[in-house]
Short mmCIF file of C-alpha atoms and ligand atoms in Angstrom, two decimals:
data_model
loop_
_atom_site.label_atom_id
_atom_site.label_comp_id
_atom_site.label_asym_id
_atom_site.label_seq_id
_atom_site.Cartn_x
_atom_site.Cartn_y
_atom_site.Cartn_z
CA MET A 1 -0.36 8.41 -15.90
CA THR A 2 1.93 5.54 -14.85
CA GLU A 3 -0.04 2.51 -13.74
CA ILE A 4 0.95 0.30 -10.81
CA VAL A 5 -1.21 -2.76 -10.12
CA VAL A 6 -1.68 -3.68 -6.47
CA ALA A 7 -1.31 -7.44 -5.93
CA THR A 8 -3.96 -7.87 -3.26
CA SER A 9 -7.36 -9.42 -2.78
CA ASN A 10 -7.85 -7.30 0.34
CA ASP A 11 -9.86 -4.24 -0.63
CA HIS A 12 -9.18 -2.48 2.70
CA LYS A 13 -5.46 -2.47 1.99
CA LEU A 14 -6.02 -1.12 -1.52
CA GLN A 15 -8.21 1.71 -0.23
CA GLU A 16 -5.72 2.66 2.52
CA LEU A 17 -2.78 2.61 0.10
CA ARG A 18 -4.65 4.70 -2.45
CA LYS A 19 -5.36 7.37 0.16
CA ILE A 20 -1.69 7.62 1.14
CA LEU A 21 0.18 7.19 -2.16
CA PRO A 22 0.80 9.90 -4.79
CA GLN A 23 -2.16 10.83 -6.99
CA SER A 24 0.24 11.16 -9.91
CA PHE A 25 0.33 7.34 -10.19
CA ASN A 26 -2.65 5.16 -11.09
CA PHE A 27 -2.85 2.43 -8.42
CA LYS A 28 -5.14 -0.18 -9.89
CA GLY A 29 -6.77 -3.16 -8.20
CA MET A 30 -6.42 -6.58 -9.84
CA SER A 31 -10.19 -6.79 -10.25
CA GLU A 32 -10.14 -3.67 -12.44
CA HIS A 33 -8.17 -5.80 -14.91
CA ASN A 34 -10.47 -8.78 -14.26
CA TRP A 35 -7.53 -10.72 -12.83
CA MET A 36 -8.96 -13.11 -10.25
CA ASP A 37 -5.73 -14.97 -9.45
CA GLU A 38 -5.20 -16.43 -5.99
CA ILE A 39 -1.58 -15.42 -5.59
CA PRO A 40 0.53 -17.98 -3.70
CA GLU A 41 1.99 -16.80 -0.39
CA THR A 42 4.52 -19.36 0.84
CA GLY A 43 7.37 -17.22 2.21
CA SER A 44 8.66 -17.28 5.77
CA SER A 45 8.76 -13.50 6.29
CA PHE A 46 6.73 -10.41 5.41
CA SER A 47 9.44 -9.41 2.90
CA GLU A 48 9.45 -12.79 1.16
CA ASN A 49 5.67 -12.83 0.90
CA ALA A 50 5.44 -9.25 -0.37
CA LEU A 51 8.09 -9.95 -3.01
CA GLN A 52 6.38 -13.19 -4.01
CA LYS A 53 3.04 -11.43 -4.56
CA ALA A 54 4.50 -8.50 -6.54
CA ARG A 55 6.77 -10.81 -8.58
CA TYR A 56 3.78 -12.97 -9.48
CA LEU A 57 1.97 -10.06 -11.15
CA PHE A 58 5.11 -8.76 -12.78
CA ASN A 59 6.02 -12.20 -14.20
CA LYS A 60 2.52 -13.08 -15.37
CA TYR A 61 1.23 -9.74 -16.65
CA HIS A 62 4.41 -7.69 -17.19
CA VAL A 63 3.11 -4.70 -15.24
CA ASN A 64 4.56 -2.46 -12.55
CA ALA A 65 3.33 -4.17 -9.38
CA LEU A 66 2.96 -3.34 -5.69
CA ALA A 67 2.25 -5.86 -2.91
CA ASP A 68 1.58 -5.40 0.81
CA ASP A 69 2.33 -8.17 3.26
CA SER A 70 1.38 -7.26 6.78
CA GLY A 71 0.31 -8.58 10.14
CA LEU A 72 0.21 -8.32 13.89
CA GLU A 73 3.09 -9.52 16.08
CA VAL A 74 2.19 -10.12 19.74
CA GLU A 75 5.12 -10.24 22.16
CA ALA A 76 3.58 -12.74 24.61
CA LEU A 77 2.73 -15.06 21.69
CA ASN A 78 6.32 -15.03 20.42
CA GLY A 79 5.42 -12.86 17.43
CA LYS A 80 2.24 -14.70 16.44
CA PRO A 81 0.05 -14.38 14.45
CA GLY A 82 2.73 -12.61 12.35
CA ILE A 83 2.77 -13.70 8.71
CA PHE A 84 -0.23 -15.92 9.44
CA SER A 85 -2.42 -13.01 10.59
CA ALA A 86 -4.98 -13.44 7.78
CA ARG A 87 -5.51 -17.12 8.59
CA TYR A 88 -4.74 -17.33 12.31
CA ALA A 89 -7.92 -19.26 13.16
CA GLY A 90 -7.61 -21.58 10.13
CA PRO A 91 -7.26 -21.49 6.34
CA ALA A 92 -10.79 -20.21 5.70
CA ALA A 93 -11.04 -18.01 8.82
CA ASP A 94 -12.45 -14.49 8.64
CA SER A 95 -11.45 -11.45 10.71
CA ILE A 96 -14.05 -12.17 13.40
CA ALA A 97 -12.73 -15.69 13.96
CA ASN A 98 -9.09 -14.50 13.92
CA LEU A 99 -9.86 -11.78 16.43
CA ALA A 100 -11.76 -14.17 18.70
CA LYS A 101 -8.82 -16.61 18.66
CA LEU A 102 -6.38 -13.84 19.49
CA LEU A 103 -8.44 -12.64 22.48
CA ASP A 104 -8.80 -16.23 23.61
CA ASP A 105 -5.04 -16.82 23.41
CA MET A 106 -4.48 -13.59 25.36
CA GLN A 107 -6.89 -14.40 28.20
CA GLY A 108 -5.14 -13.83 31.52
CA VAL A 109 -1.96 -12.63 29.80
CA SER A 110 -0.70 -9.40 31.37
CA ASN A 111 1.97 -8.53 28.77
CA ARG A 112 -0.23 -7.19 25.96
CA LYS A 113 2.50 -5.53 23.88
CA ALA A 114 2.11 -5.93 20.12
CA ARG A 115 3.08 -4.30 16.88
CA PHE A 116 1.67 -4.09 13.38
CA VAL A 117 4.12 -4.56 10.50
CA THR A 118 3.79 -3.85 6.78
CA VAL A 119 6.30 -4.62 4.06
CA LEU A 120 5.58 -3.17 0.64
CA ALA A 121 7.28 -4.72 -2.37
CA LEU A 122 7.43 -2.71 -5.57
CA PHE A 123 8.36 -4.01 -9.00
CA PHE A 124 9.01 -0.90 -11.02
CA ASN A 125 10.59 -0.72 -14.46
CA GLY A 126 11.79 -4.29 -13.92
CA LYS A 127 13.54 -3.66 -10.58
CA GLU A 128 12.41 -4.56 -7.07
CA PHE A 129 12.31 -2.44 -3.92
CA LEU A 130 11.13 -2.97 -0.35
CA PHE A 131 9.67 -0.45 2.12
CA GLU A 132 8.85 -1.33 5.73
CA GLY A 133 6.72 0.24 8.43
CA SER A 134 5.73 -0.79 11.95
CA ILE A 135 3.82 0.65 14.89
CA GLU A 136 4.00 -0.43 18.53
CA GLY A 137 0.96 -0.69 20.75
CA HIS A 138 -1.04 -3.10 22.86
CA ILE A 139 -3.92 -5.55 22.61
CA THR A 140 -7.13 -4.63 24.44
CA GLU A 141 -9.23 -7.08 26.48
CA ALA A 142 -12.23 -6.67 24.16
CA PRO A 143 -12.93 -5.25 20.68
CA SER A 144 -13.92 -1.55 20.33
CA GLY A 145 -14.84 0.45 17.24
CA GLN A 146 -16.30 -0.25 13.82
CA ALA A 147 -13.83 1.31 11.39
CA GLY A 148 -10.87 -0.30 9.64
CA PHE A 149 -10.46 -4.05 9.26
CA GLY A 150 -8.74 -7.14 10.64
CA TYR A 151 -7.34 -6.69 14.15
CA ASP A 152 -8.04 -2.93 14.27
CA PRO A 153 -10.73 -3.26 17.01
CA VAL A 154 -8.23 -4.71 19.52
CA PHE A 155 -5.09 -2.66 18.78
CA ILE A 156 -4.31 0.63 20.56
CA PRO A 157 -1.17 2.34 19.25
CA LYS A 158 1.36 3.56 21.83
CA GLY A 159 0.56 7.12 22.99
CA TYR A 160 -3.13 6.86 22.03
CA SER A 161 -6.26 5.82 23.95
CA GLN A 162 -8.38 4.57 21.04
CA THR A 163 -8.16 1.42 18.94
CA PHE A 164 -7.46 1.78 15.22
CA ALA A 165 -11.12 0.85 14.69
CA GLN A 166 -12.25 3.82 16.82
CA MET A 167 -10.13 6.24 14.79
CA SER A 168 -11.14 7.89 11.55
CA ALA A 169 -9.54 6.54 8.37
CA THR A 170 -7.60 9.80 8.15
CA GLN A 171 -6.20 9.35 11.66
CA LYS A 172 -5.22 5.72 11.09
CA ASN A 173 -3.69 6.53 7.70
CA HIS A 174 -1.59 9.21 9.35
CA ILE A 175 0.17 6.94 11.86
CA SER A 176 -0.25 3.28 10.86
CA HIS A 177 2.40 0.72 9.89
CA ARG A 178 1.02 0.88 6.34
CA ALA A 179 1.23 4.69 6.37
CA ILE A 180 4.90 4.55 7.44
CA ALA A 181 5.83 2.05 4.71
CA ALA A 182 3.72 3.88 2.12
CA GLY A 183 5.29 7.20 3.14
CA LYS A 184 8.71 5.78 2.23
CA LEU A 185 7.31 4.49 -1.06
CA PHE A 186 5.71 7.91 -1.67
CA ASP A 187 9.08 9.62 -1.24
CA PHE A 188 10.69 7.11 -3.58
CA LEU A 189 8.05 7.51 -6.28
CA THR A 190 7.97 11.27 -6.11
CA ALA A 191 11.76 11.60 -6.30
CA SER A 192 11.86 11.71 -10.08
CA PRO A 193 15.50 10.59 -10.53
CA HIS A 194 14.58 7.25 -8.89
CA VAL A 195 11.72 6.68 -11.28
CA SER A 196 13.66 7.42 -14.45
CA ALA A 197 16.86 5.70 -13.25
CA SER A 198 15.78 3.32 -10.50
CA PRO A 199 18.20 2.66 -7.62
CA ASP A 200 20.20 -0.53 -7.67
CA LEU A 201 19.23 -3.09 -4.99
CA SER A 202 22.72 -4.54 -4.88
CA LYS A 203 24.20 -1.14 -3.95
CA GLY A 204 21.82 -0.70 -1.03
CA GLU A 205 20.03 2.22 -2.64
CA GLY A 206 16.36 2.90 -1.97
CA ASP A 207 14.83 1.60 1.24
CA ILE A 208 15.79 -2.03 1.04
CA SER A 209 15.21 -4.23 4.07
CA LEU A 210 15.74 -7.76 2.80
P1 ITT B 1 -3.47 -10.13 0.26
O1 ITT B 1 -2.42 -11.16 0.63
O2 ITT B 1 -4.33 -10.53 -0.88
O3 ITT B 1 -2.88 -8.75 0.12
P2 ITT B 1 -4.40 -10.61 2.98
O4 ITT B 1 -5.46 -9.97 3.83
O5 ITT B 1 -4.38 -12.11 2.92
O6 ITT B 1 -4.50 -9.98 1.50
P3 ITT B 1 -1.83 -10.63 4.33
O7 ITT B 1 -1.50 -12.01 3.97
O8 ITT B 1 -0.77 -9.59 4.24
O9 ITT B 1 -3.02 -10.06 3.43
O10 ITT B 1 -2.44 -10.64 5.79
C1 ITT B 1 -2.63 -9.45 6.43
C2 ITT B 1 -3.55 -9.65 7.61
O11 ITT B 1 -3.01 -8.95 8.74
C3 ITT B 1 -4.91 -9.02 7.34
O12 ITT B 1 -5.80 -9.93 6.74
C4 ITT B 1 -5.32 -8.58 8.74
O13 ITT B 1 -5.87 -9.66 9.44
C5 ITT B 1 -3.99 -8.20 9.38
N1 ITT B 1 -3.71 -6.76 9.15
C6 ITT B 1 -2.78 -6.22 8.33
N2 ITT B 1 -2.83 -4.89 8.34
C7 ITT B 1 -3.83 -4.57 9.17
C8 ITT B 1 -4.39 -3.35 9.60
O14 ITT B 1 -3.97 -2.19 9.14
N3 ITT B 1 -5.40 -3.40 10.47
C9 ITT B 1 -5.86 -4.57 10.95
N4 ITT B 1 -5.41 -5.77 10.59
C10 ITT B 1 -4.39 -5.77 9.70
#
């Protein structure tokens, strides 16, 4: 079975991706290889960061690599926390602190529109590909629900009445930003001609959004 190593230290992402992506590939966590690297993330966009993380694994360990860079963009905060979602309340901040800062920043703000974005970068057979997904919604006044991770307790997707954290994993994985990006990756991986003769980035093949 073809192995693809997921360049993440976020176990929630790995679990969500594994549920969505084809079972015919072996998506391995870095810890299963005992790789404890702190991968640098210095880009100025989701795409740059996702590519940087996947490239790191590919360059260091010469494996097929997948990376997920994602975050929450809030309209009234000019797109923040965006690429800084994981460390919004400071370099060592956890999800609770990030969420508290977000609700604080949004106090008294009536425009609560937001969207989640995921960019997946794949290094496969020495070539790189990008797949993007996003979902619109709004930020609640207070957290609700226990499931999921990160900002899930305060995000209600458009057309729904529950936060991601109130939904089952199956429900979230059906509609989320990550599900949309991973669905495109799924189609790419399961289209066998792509895998044997990968599309050429420079010709705009695949789902390239650089
Ligand atoms: P890696 O870089 O190691 O993959 P990370 O958690 O630092 O892990 P990012 O830099 O991509 O990953 O930051 C993503 C952050 O955005 C994540 O920590 C959450 O706070 C938030 N986020 C992304 N997807 C989310 C989701 O589906 N639900 C809730 N929050 C999410």
